[in-house]
Amino acid sequence: MAEESHIPQTVISSRKRKVGHRKGNKVMKKRKPFLGMAERVKKIDPKLKKFLRKKARDYNSDVEEDEEEGSLNDKEGFTNVDGDDYGDMEDGSDELENDSEGSETEEEDGEIQPGITKFSEGCRAFRMAFKSIMKKSVSNDSLGPVLSGHKKLLAEKLAEEAAERKVHGEAKKEKQLLGEKGHLKPANYLDSHEKFLISVATKGVVKLFNAVNKAQNAQKGLNPSRSKDAKVIKKRRKEAFFSELGKTPGAISSAKVNSFSTPAEAEGPSWAPLRDNYMLTSSKFKDWDKMPDTAVADDIGRMSEDSSSDDD
Amino acid sequence: MARIRNKKRKTFVKPVKVKKHANVDHITGDKVPKSFVFSRGKLPSPLKQLQMDLRKLMLPYTALKLKEKKRNNLKDFLNVAGPMGVTHFLIISKTDTAPFLRVARTPQGPTLTFKIHEYSLAVDVAQSQLRPRSPQDLFKNPPLIVLSGFGSAEQHLKLTTIMFQNIFPSIDVNTVKLSSCQRIVLLNYNKDTKLVDFRHYSIRLQPVGVSRRIRKFVQNHQVPDLRSLQDVSDYVTKAGYGSESEADDEAATVTLTSDLNRVNKASTKSAVKLQEIGPRMTLQLVKIEEGLCSGSVIFNEYGTVVDKNQEGRKQDNTEDSSEDDGDQEEDGDEEEK
C-alpha cells in the first residue's frame, strides 16, 4: 500500500516538476539515515525493477489525470476560501513540493525508497495541510465555507431563488387577502350598534318569556299527562283564547312566538284569518274564484280548524 | 379476491341513517324544518369556517358533518333532501367581489341571495370576548329567531321575514320549556343602508336582587376567600363592586314560571343577559328567485324589476353583465339540472 502510494507520486512529479530542483538537496540529506535500509532493497534485479516500474506506470495511467485534477481543484479551493491563509497554504504546498522533488531525485539516482519512509513524509505533509485548513477561521459569509470556484455563480443562484420565493410569497399573500375579503375581526368593546342589536334581541327574548309565563301560568300546578288535569287545561286555554279574541287585535300576543316580531312590524293580528292578506298568502285559496261553493265551505272548515288548533 | 372487492364496493353505498328526530314535532304537530348548509365552488378557509359556524348555528336539525364533493351539484343535494326531510338550503359561494349566501327553500324555492358585506367567525367573536361562554347543551336546541325592522310594506322584505321565520321550528308557548331556549338569532334590517345585521347570541338568565358575591357563590360551587374578613356576615353584607350594573336594565327582567336551573328557580325574577357567540354577518339582499336557484326573478337589488312574464333565463343573462359572477355560478347550476 505504502509503496503504491509512493510510486505514482514520483511518476507525476517527474512530468510536472522540473523547476526547483536544487531544493531537493536538503531532503536528500534528511533521507540518508534510511539509506541503510534502502541498500538492502537495492539488490533487486534491474529487470524486475523495470518491470515493476512499468507496472506501476500502467497502474497509474488512468489515475494520473484524476489526481492531477484533484490537486488542481484543491489548490483553487484553498485560494478561494480565504486570502489570509494564502501564505500558510504556500508553506504547506512548498513542503509537498519538497517531498516530491526529493523522491524525484531519488529516482534519478536509481534508488527506490521503501514505502515506509515515504509514508511518514507524506503523512507530515498531509498533517500540515490539514492543520492549515483547521486553523482557518470560517468567514461569516452567508454562503459559508464553499470550496468551489463558482462562488459567484452560487451567490447569484441563491439570490435568484430568494427573489423567486419572494414573488411566490407575495402571490400567495394576495390570494389569501382575496380569500379574507369581508372577514372582519370584531372589536373588543361593544360599540353603540352592537349594543342596540343586543337590546333588540333582549327585548325579543323578554317578550317571549313573558308570553310563555302568561300562557303557562294558567296551567300551573297541573300535570298535562294526567287526563283529569288535561281536561282542565284545555278548558282554561279555551277561555284564554276567547278572552284574547275579545280584545283589540293589536293586543293579542301571538300564538307562535317564533314568528313574533318587534313592535315595528307587529301591525296585523296574529290569527291568520284576521289578516288582510290571508287569502293571498295561503296557497289553499289560490284558486278560490274557480270553484266558489267548495272554496267557501273549505274556508269555514279551515277557520274552525284554526280555532281548535289554537285552542290546544 | 373478488369477494374483497365486493366488500369494498359496498362501502361506497351511503347508508341511510336512522333519523333521531322525526319529521313532525311530537308536541305541536308541525313539520320540523331541517336544513343543509353547503358551498358551491371552492371556498377559502375563513369561509369554510363560516360554513361550519352556520351549521352549528342551524343545529340540531341540520347535517353538521355534511360531506360535499367537487362534483356534487345542486341536484344531488336535492335528491338527498327529499327523503331526509330537508326543507332549507343555505348555500355559500364566493366570487371575486364578495362572498354570497343563498337561502333557499326546497324543493321549489324561492331562493334569496344575500351578499355578505362583512362577516366575523365564531372564533373571532370568542377571541374578542374576555370570557367566551359555551355551555355544554348550547347547541342541543334550536335557536329562537327575532326579526326586527323588516316591516310588512315591501314584498321582498315580507318574503325574507317568512323565509327566516320558517327556517327554525316554531315554538308553542303553552308547552315550551324555557330551559330549552338557549340561543337567539337576530336579524335586524336597517332601512337606510338596506343591510341586514345577522347576529347569534346565547341567552343567560341571572337572578336579580342578589348581590354579585352571593350570586357567584351559588353559581360557582367554590369556597370563597374569607381571609380579609372579620366575620362571615361581612361577606354577605359587604357590597360588591359589580352589583350596580344590574339596575340599569330593568326592562330585561322576566319572572319565571318554572324552575329553569339550579340558580333560577320558579317565580323569581331573573335578568336576561345576552352574549354573542357568532358568527356575525352583514348581509345585503341582492336577489330573490322564484325557483331553487333558478326561475324568474322576483326581486333584484341592482336592476329594476323587469316584466314578470319574461323568461327567467333571459333575465339572468342580462343581469349577469350588470351584476357579478355570483350569478354565473347559478347559471351553471341551472344547466346541470
XYZ file of C-alpha atoms in Angstrom:
649
model
C 0.000 0.000 0.000
C 2.626 2.413 1.050
C 4.741 1.564 -1.909
C 1.933 2.090 -4.267
C 1.144 5.432 -2.924
C 4.725 6.354 -3.225
C 5.281 5.381 -6.792
C 2.557 7.344 -8.523
C 3.751 10.489 -6.951
C 7.122 10.032 -8.440
C 5.654 9.494 -11.817
C 3.560 12.620 -11.665
C 6.264 14.718 -10.305
C 8.646 13.613 -12.957
C 6.308 15.011 -15.530
C 5.207 18.069 -13.770
C 8.105 19.470 -11.985
C 11.428 20.252 -13.404
C 11.968 23.526 -11.661
C 13.102 23.975 -8.117
C 15.440 21.104 -8.496
C 18.002 22.415 -6.130
C 15.720 22.471 -3.171
C 15.749 18.748 -3.094
C 19.243 18.506 -1.645
C 18.068 19.213 1.794
C 15.685 16.374 1.666
C 18.338 14.123 0.342
C 20.380 14.738 3.379
C 17.473 14.044 5.560
C 16.923 10.764 3.871
C 20.364 9.470 4.466
C 19.730 7.702 7.713
C 17.279 5.490 5.936
C 19.677 4.553 3.236
C 20.898 1.657 5.150
C 17.596 0.117 4.810
C 17.410 1.143 1.214
C 20.621 -0.625 0.403
C 19.110 -3.868 1.263
C 16.395 -3.299 -1.191
C 18.820 -2.096 -3.746
C 19.785 -5.588 -4.634
C 16.691 -6.049 -6.667
C 17.274 -7.317 -10.116
C 17.238 -4.458 -12.677
C 14.849 -6.428 -14.870
C 12.452 -6.826 -12.117
C 12.832 -3.188 -11.262
C 11.989 -2.184 -14.772
C 9.025 -4.445 -14.805
C 7.810 -3.081 -11.540
C 8.139 0.466 -12.701
C 6.288 -0.276 -15.875
C 3.601 -1.974 -13.960
C 3.278 0.981 -11.660
C 3.028 3.350 -14.601
C 0.337 1.226 -16.177
C -1.455 1.080 -12.955
C -1.412 4.812 -12.574
C -2.035 5.741 -16.152
C -5.729 6.365 -15.590
C -5.422 7.607 -12.050
C -2.921 10.161 -13.094
C -5.369 12.521 -14.678
C -7.759 12.344 -11.798
C -5.066 13.037 -9.374
C -3.899 15.975 -11.346
C -7.371 17.373 -11.489
C -7.860 16.763 -7.839
C -4.758 18.589 -6.917
C -5.711 21.432 -9.169
C -9.101 21.706 -7.617
C -7.659 21.584 -4.205
C -5.373 24.415 -4.904
C -8.192 26.506 -6.329
C -10.303 25.774 -3.340
C -7.620 26.834 -0.986
C -7.027 30.079 -2.711
C -10.724 30.798 -2.929
C -11.655 30.243 0.626
C -9.617 32.909 2.184
C -6.984 35.342 1.130
C -5.373 35.423 4.555
C -4.337 31.849 4.553
C -2.602 32.133 1.322
C 0.810 32.211 2.913
C 0.077 29.231 5.058
C -1.057 27.347 2.090
C 2.092 28.159 0.282
C 4.064 26.712 3.064
C 2.144 23.541 3.016
C 2.386 23.146 -0.709
C 6.036 24.024 -0.569
C 6.647 21.165 1.659
C 4.680 18.935 -0.597
C 6.806 20.069 -3.462
C 9.866 19.404 -1.466
C 8.801 15.898 -0.842
C 8.023 15.251 -4.411
C 11.294 16.688 -5.504
C 13.071 14.573 -3.024
C 11.545 11.476 -4.384
C 12.333 12.668 -7.835
C 15.961 12.989 -7.078
C 15.989 9.612 -5.524
C 14.500 8.170 -8.603
C 17.075 9.743 -10.740
C 19.643 8.124 -8.622
C 18.034 4.882 -9.400
C 17.030 4.242 -5.837
C 13.651 3.126 -4.779
C 12.742 4.089 -1.298
C 10.650 1.647 0.607
C 7.164 2.887 1.267
C 7.620 3.334 4.991
C 9.822 6.355 4.733
C 7.686 7.958 2.155
C 4.668 7.325 4.209
C 5.997 9.216 7.152
C 6.943 12.132 4.977
C 3.593 12.191 3.214
C 1.885 11.932 6.496
C 3.600 15.032 7.717
C 2.685 16.972 4.646
C -0.850 15.877 4.916
C -0.830 16.831 8.537
C 0.426 20.261 7.719
C -2.170 20.776 5.069
C -4.885 19.529 7.322
C -3.658 21.712 10.136
C -3.682 24.780 7.974
C -7.226 24.050 6.945
C -8.319 23.542 10.511
C -6.602 26.733 11.607
C -8.601 28.779 9.233
C -11.421 30.797 10.656
C -14.577 30.425 8.657
C -15.696 33.722 7.288
C -19.099 34.977 8.242
C -20.264 34.812 4.716
C -23.864 33.803 4.206
C -22.685 31.090 1.890
C -20.440 29.557 4.486
C -17.195 27.808 3.525
C -17.579 26.996 -0.108
C -14.748 25.054 -1.638
C -15.980 25.667 -5.089
C -14.712 28.061 -7.688
C -18.237 29.028 -8.561
C -18.826 31.143 -5.539
C -20.202 33.963 -7.586
C -22.488 31.686 -9.500
C -23.737 30.156 -6.330
C -24.474 33.524 -4.828
C -26.317 34.526 -7.949
C -28.354 31.389 -7.851
C -29.246 31.894 -4.221
C -30.282 35.483 -4.841
C -32.428 34.375 -7.712
C -34.061 31.765 -5.587
C -34.785 34.286 -2.875
C -36.345 36.660 -5.359
C -38.448 33.875 -6.728
C -39.595 32.907 -3.314
C -40.496 36.485 -2.587
C -42.635 36.743 -5.680
C -44.247 33.442 -4.842
C -44.975 34.578 -1.305
C -46.481 37.810 -2.493
C -48.799 35.993 -4.846
C -49.836 33.689 -2.068
C -50.431 36.591 0.247
C -52.547 38.305 -2.333
C -54.610 35.217 -2.791
C -55.074 34.888 0.910
C -56.091 38.519 1.116
C -58.690 37.892 -1.526
C -59.955 34.948 0.455
C -60.160 37.044 3.566
C -62.263 39.651 1.829
C -65.107 40.716 4.033
C -63.650 38.928 7.012
C -63.720 41.301 9.919
C -62.389 40.769 13.395
C -64.781 42.203 15.910
C -63.617 44.829 18.347
C -63.076 44.037 21.981
C -65.648 46.523 23.144
C -69.333 46.800 22.298
C -69.994 49.774 20.089
C -73.342 51.541 20.011
C -74.609 49.497 17.093
C -73.869 46.213 18.804
C -75.466 47.470 21.972
C -78.559 48.422 20.023
C -78.708 44.981 18.458
C -78.333 43.298 21.813
C -81.091 45.432 23.255
C -83.370 44.496 20.366
C -82.624 40.830 20.880
C -83.116 41.166 24.623
C -86.484 42.772 24.049
C -87.448 39.836 21.914
C -86.380 37.310 24.495
C -88.177 39.130 27.261
C -91.307 39.267 25.159
C -91.176 35.543 24.546
C -90.502 34.709 28.144
C -93.354 36.871 29.302
C -95.673 35.268 26.793
C -94.592 31.837 27.955
C -95.045 32.942 31.518
C -98.553 34.149 30.810
C -99.543 31.006 28.965
C -98.018 28.577 31.396
C -99.249 30.366 34.495
C -102.715 29.212 33.605
C -101.744 25.580 33.728
C -99.531 25.882 36.742
C -99.732 23.046 39.157
C -101.452 20.798 36.683
C -99.839 17.847 35.081
C -100.797 17.684 31.388
C -100.142 13.962 31.259
C -102.966 13.236 33.649
C -106.293 13.093 31.840
C -108.156 14.931 34.567
C -105.735 17.799 34.519
C -105.551 17.787 30.781
C -109.270 18.500 30.595
C -108.919 21.421 32.948
C -106.006 22.752 30.971
C -107.972 22.513 27.770
C -110.853 24.380 29.283
C -108.642 27.121 30.613
C -106.916 27.522 27.320
C -110.211 27.836 25.564
C -111.250 30.528 27.964
C -107.996 32.320 27.495
C -108.388 32.085 23.760
C -111.863 33.581 23.728
C -110.850 36.333 26.052
C -107.990 37.069 23.701
C -110.429 37.181 20.795
C -112.482 39.773 22.541
C -109.549 42.099 22.848
C -108.389 44.513 20.198
C -106.384 42.722 17.531
C -103.195 44.578 18.292
C -103.118 43.410 21.866
C -103.218 39.730 21.041
C -99.976 38.084 21.742
C -99.045 35.739 19.002
C -99.544 32.088 19.489
C -96.482 31.322 17.521
C -93.860 33.229 19.346
C -91.364 32.065 16.860
C -92.947 34.320 14.327
C -93.386 37.190 16.697
C -91.829 40.453 15.791
C -90.746 43.643 17.427
C -93.235 46.493 17.602
C -92.054 47.832 14.284
C -93.809 45.088 12.422
C -96.456 43.944 14.843
C -99.271 45.502 12.914
C -101.548 42.759 11.706
C -103.333 40.366 14.024
C -101.550 37.133 14.631
C -104.513 34.924 13.889
C -104.164 34.250 10.220
C -107.782 34.585 9.052
C -107.996 38.033 10.569
C -105.189 39.319 8.435
C -105.943 41.319 5.332
C -103.775 39.187 3.141
C -104.943 35.845 4.450
C -106.441 34.767 1.169
C -103.453 35.937 -0.782
C -100.714 34.230 1.111
C -102.426 30.955 1.798
C -101.806 28.565 -1.028
C -105.045 26.736 -0.279
C -107.142 29.613 -1.511
C -105.216 30.437 -4.583
C -107.935 29.302 -6.914
C -110.844 30.335 -4.736
C -112.704 32.020 -7.604
C -112.685 28.919 -9.723
C -114.911 26.817 -7.515
C -116.768 29.278 -5.378
C -119.030 26.863 -3.499
C -116.437 24.414 -2.307
C -113.995 27.170 -1.501
C -116.414 28.826 0.898
C -117.071 25.584 2.645
C -113.396 24.963 2.799
C -112.827 28.370 4.268
C -115.278 27.763 7.056
C -113.784 24.394 7.742
C -110.378 25.900 7.864
C -111.494 28.586 10.262
C -112.928 26.151 12.713
C -109.841 24.063 12.361
C -107.699 27.019 13.128
C -109.593 27.963 16.215
C -109.417 24.470 17.558
C -105.730 24.223 16.858
C -105.174 27.482 18.641
C -107.189 26.080 21.463
C -104.723 23.334 22.155
C -60.144 -11.758 -4.259
C -63.408 -10.903 -5.864
C -65.111 -11.115 -2.566
C -62.916 -8.497 -1.052
C -63.589 -6.229 -3.926
C -67.281 -6.639 -3.463
C -66.950 -5.718 0.129
C -65.019 -2.649 -0.776
C -67.566 -1.524 -3.222
C -70.220 -1.833 -0.635
C -68.595 0.834 1.469
C -69.352 3.395 -1.188
C -73.055 2.924 -0.755
C -74.266 5.611 1.537
C -76.045 4.049 4.454
C -79.422 5.519 5.139
C -79.226 6.937 8.604
C -81.858 6.249 11.130
C -83.151 9.644 11.957
C -83.163 10.663 15.526
C -85.651 13.428 15.101
C -88.910 12.735 13.459
C -90.077 14.948 10.668
C -93.005 16.003 12.737
C -92.736 17.565 16.124
C -94.479 15.302 18.593
C -95.956 18.133 20.604
C -97.076 20.769 18.195
C -97.591 18.520 15.197
C -95.815 20.957 12.913
C -93.324 19.847 10.392
C -89.849 20.420 11.703
C -87.766 22.393 9.251
C -84.375 20.939 8.516
C -81.514 22.427 6.683
C -78.375 21.718 4.727
C -75.508 24.171 4.805
C -73.100 23.660 1.953
C -70.977 25.508 -0.502
C -70.825 25.899 -4.237
C -67.358 26.216 -5.656
C -64.120 26.289 -3.760
C -64.078 28.370 -0.631
C -61.123 29.979 1.113
C -60.521 28.767 4.631
C -62.280 31.586 6.523
C -65.419 30.975 4.514
C -65.169 27.267 5.171
C -65.097 28.134 8.816
C -68.101 30.358 8.361
C -69.918 27.462 6.764
C -69.096 25.317 9.761
C -70.296 28.054 12.102
C -73.538 28.314 10.214
C -74.023 24.589 10.520
C -73.552 24.833 14.225
C -75.998 27.686 14.318
C -78.592 25.618 12.487
C -78.267 22.739 14.927
C -79.858 20.408 15.875
C -81.880 19.978 12.684
C -79.025 20.119 10.258
C -76.267 17.929 8.891
C -73.247 19.003 10.883
C -70.873 16.735 9.040
C -72.281 17.026 5.586
C -69.635 15.858 3.175
C -69.602 17.533 -0.167
C -67.528 16.758 -3.158
C -66.443 18.865 -6.026
C -68.640 17.026 -8.420
C -71.761 17.283 -6.292
C -74.243 19.540 -7.921
C -77.390 21.049 -6.585
C -79.427 18.172 -7.901
C -77.537 15.725 -5.703
C -78.337 17.680 -2.602
C -81.912 17.998 -3.709
C -82.177 14.256 -4.188
C -80.935 13.618 -0.687
C -83.061 16.397 0.743
C -86.327 14.725 -0.223
C -86.039 11.518 1.827
C -84.285 13.267 4.686
C -87.000 15.840 5.027
C -84.677 18.757 4.490
C -86.613 21.898 3.868
C -83.975 24.597 3.600
C -80.652 25.037 1.877
C -78.071 27.537 2.954
C -75.539 27.848 0.198
C -72.314 29.748 0.499
C -70.394 30.762 -2.571
C -67.525 33.072 -3.266
C -66.790 35.397 -6.107
C -64.099 37.959 -6.710
C -66.321 40.737 -5.451
C -67.707 39.192 -2.281
C -68.961 36.010 -0.686
C -72.614 35.221 -1.161
C -75.172 33.412 0.940
C -78.213 31.901 -0.653
C -81.116 30.792 1.449
C -83.445 28.545 -0.436
C -86.491 26.511 0.323
C -86.569 23.065 -1.124
C -87.695 21.680 -3.412
C -89.494 24.500 -5.139
C -87.879 27.669 -3.912
C -87.881 30.620 -3.548
C -84.221 31.496 -3.264
C -82.925 34.585 -1.534
C -79.452 35.691 -2.482
C -77.545 37.740 0.028
C -74.258 39.437 -0.491
C -72.097 39.098 2.598
C -70.564 42.509 3.110
C -68.776 41.680 6.313
C -68.568 38.651 8.467
C -66.893 37.519 11.661
C -66.448 33.938 12.654
C -67.476 32.446 15.940
C -63.797 32.103 16.771
C -63.200 35.791 16.207
C -66.153 36.698 18.377
C -64.938 34.400 21.125
C -61.478 35.889 20.885
C -62.797 39.385 21.255
C -64.522 38.470 24.500
C -62.931 38.285 27.871
C -64.933 35.281 28.921
C -66.484 33.483 25.999
C -69.388 31.360 27.049
C -70.053 27.890 25.786
C -72.278 25.726 27.939
C -72.459 22.092 27.007
C -76.039 21.940 25.848
C -75.940 25.209 23.974
C -76.490 23.642 20.597
C -78.908 20.950 21.652
C -81.974 23.037 20.988
C -82.906 25.190 18.055
C -82.445 28.907 18.467
C -85.193 31.486 18.706
C -85.329 33.992 15.943
C -86.012 37.682 16.218
C -86.653 39.714 13.116
C -86.743 43.417 13.568
C -87.142 46.401 11.315
C -88.424 44.401 8.362
C -91.904 45.903 8.264
C -94.535 44.412 6.060
C -94.813 47.008 3.357
C -92.387 45.729 0.783
C -92.897 42.393 -0.855
C -89.313 41.192 -0.775
C -88.872 42.032 2.898
C -92.044 40.180 3.688
C -90.752 37.163 1.854
C -87.472 37.371 3.736
C -89.361 37.503 7.012
C -91.413 34.458 6.170
C -88.350 32.583 4.992
C -86.423 33.141 8.172
C -89.391 32.518 10.420
C -89.807 29.111 8.906
C -86.179 28.134 8.939
C -86.331 27.226 12.645
C -89.020 25.125 14.278
C -91.906 27.093 15.703
C -92.468 27.333 19.405
C -95.651 26.539 21.213
C -95.980 28.952 24.085
C -98.046 26.565 26.143
C -95.648 23.695 26.153
C -92.205 25.145 25.586
C -89.605 24.728 28.272
C -87.706 27.888 28.978
C -84.558 25.922 29.683
C -84.516 24.889 26.044
C -84.299 28.498 24.927
C -80.577 28.927 24.965
C -79.796 30.773 21.804
C -81.250 33.538 19.736
C -80.657 34.583 16.165
C -81.286 38.217 15.416
C -81.883 39.690 12.012
C -82.091 43.433 12.067
C -82.976 45.287 8.896
C -81.615 48.758 8.501
C -83.843 50.769 6.214
C -81.255 53.402 5.389
C -78.417 51.160 4.375
C -80.644 48.261 3.285
C -78.365 45.921 5.172
C -79.396 43.053 7.377
C -77.402 42.503 10.550
C -77.185 38.838 11.394
C -76.245 38.061 14.980
C -76.233 34.979 17.134
C -76.455 35.272 20.903
C -76.608 32.933 23.806
C -79.253 33.574 26.427
C -78.321 33.589 30.069
C -80.557 34.206 32.996
C -79.311 35.755 36.184
C -81.230 36.098 39.396
C -81.997 39.715 40.200
C -81.879 41.314 43.609
C -78.984 39.303 44.891
C -75.592 40.775 45.441
C -72.939 39.752 42.985
C -70.982 37.893 45.588
C -73.849 35.701 46.628
C -74.727 35.014 43.044
C -71.193 33.996 42.211
C -71.032 31.890 45.310
C -74.152 29.990 44.359
C -73.128 29.596 40.759
C -69.530 28.612 41.168
C -69.680 25.984 43.893
C -66.438 27.339 45.253
C -65.385 28.178 48.751
C -64.972 31.934 48.904
C -61.849 33.600 50.168
C -62.634 34.897 53.637
C -59.136 35.791 54.770
C -59.637 39.538 54.772
C -62.967 39.452 56.568
C -63.620 39.624 60.264
C -66.853 37.741 60.231
C -68.831 35.585 57.828
C -71.611 38.144 57.808
C -69.223 40.642 56.257
C -69.165 38.522 53.155
C -72.911 38.856 52.768
C -73.357 42.448 53.793
C -70.395 43.986 52.079
C -71.423 45.432 48.741
C -69.716 44.020 45.707
C -68.281 46.320 43.123
C -70.177 44.924 40.172
C -73.690 44.856 41.552
C -74.636 48.339 40.393
C -74.734 47.461 36.729
C -77.841 45.391 37.158
C -80.025 48.323 37.980
C -79.989 49.891 34.540
C -81.716 47.153 32.562
C -84.991 46.887 34.371
C -86.721 46.075 31.104
C -84.657 42.959 30.674
C -86.065 41.118 33.662
C -88.529 38.280 33.483
C -90.450 36.284 36.009
C -90.132 32.575 35.646
C -92.991 30.159 35.959
C -90.943 27.031 36.283
C -87.522 26.172 37.503
C -85.010 26.878 34.817
C -81.969 25.529 36.551
C -80.408 25.317 39.952
C -79.919 29.056 40.236
C -83.013 30.377 38.505
C -85.961 28.969 40.411
C -89.636 29.395 39.681
C -91.313 32.692 40.489
C -88.071 34.517 40.935
C -87.044 37.488 38.934
C -84.255 36.980 36.504
C -82.356 39.282 34.243
C -81.866 38.276 30.649
C -78.282 38.576 29.554
C -77.193 38.012 26.028
C -73.712 37.163 24.979
C -72.691 36.908 21.401
C -71.472 33.555 20.164
C -71.167 34.316 16.490
C -70.977 34.087 13.587
C -71.769 37.649 12.729
C -72.740 38.750 9.261
C -73.797 41.878 7.481
C -75.975 40.869 4.582
C -77.492 42.644 1.692
C -80.475 41.190 -0.075
C -79.459 41.106 -3.698
C -81.955 38.967 -5.470
C -84.949 36.742 -4.984
C -85.677 33.970 -7.421
C -88.836 32.015 -7.691
C -87.344 28.564 -8.040
C -84.455 26.861 -6.344
C -81.525 28.890 -7.635
C -83.460 29.286 -10.848
C -86.686 30.598 -12.202
C -87.903 34.103 -12.717
C -86.518 36.891 -10.601
C -88.999 38.320 -8.151
C -86.743 40.991 -6.768
C -83.429 42.406 -7.811
C -81.447 44.964 -5.939
C -79.452 46.289 -8.857
C -81.629 46.160 -11.909
C -85.219 47.358 -11.978
C -87.677 44.562 -11.679
C -88.307 43.557 -15.255
C -91.582 42.377 -16.665
C -92.504 39.199 -14.848
C -93.819 37.491 -17.944
C -90.365 37.462 -19.398
C -88.365 34.273 -19.282
C -86.205 33.846 -16.220
C -83.277 32.676 -18.281
C -83.275 35.826 -20.351
C -83.300 37.977 -17.281
C -80.436 36.144 -15.796
C -78.340 36.700 -18.826
C -78.941 40.411 -18.844
C -78.313 40.703 -15.146
C -75.101 38.839 -15.231
C -73.498 41.584 -17.215
C -74.588 44.231 -14.755
C -74.206 42.153 -11.636
C -71.360 39.929 -10.595
C -70.050 36.475 -11.034
C -72.184 35.023 -8.291
C -74.975 34.533 -10.724
C -72.936 32.858 -13.322
C -72.394 30.048 -10.966
C -76.100 29.834 -10.512
C -76.482 29.640 -14.230
C -74.195 26.675 -14.120
C -76.482 25.073 -11.627
C -79.402 25.600 -13.850
C -77.688 23.967 -16.705
C -76.860 20.995 -14.599
C -80.440 20.478 -13.736
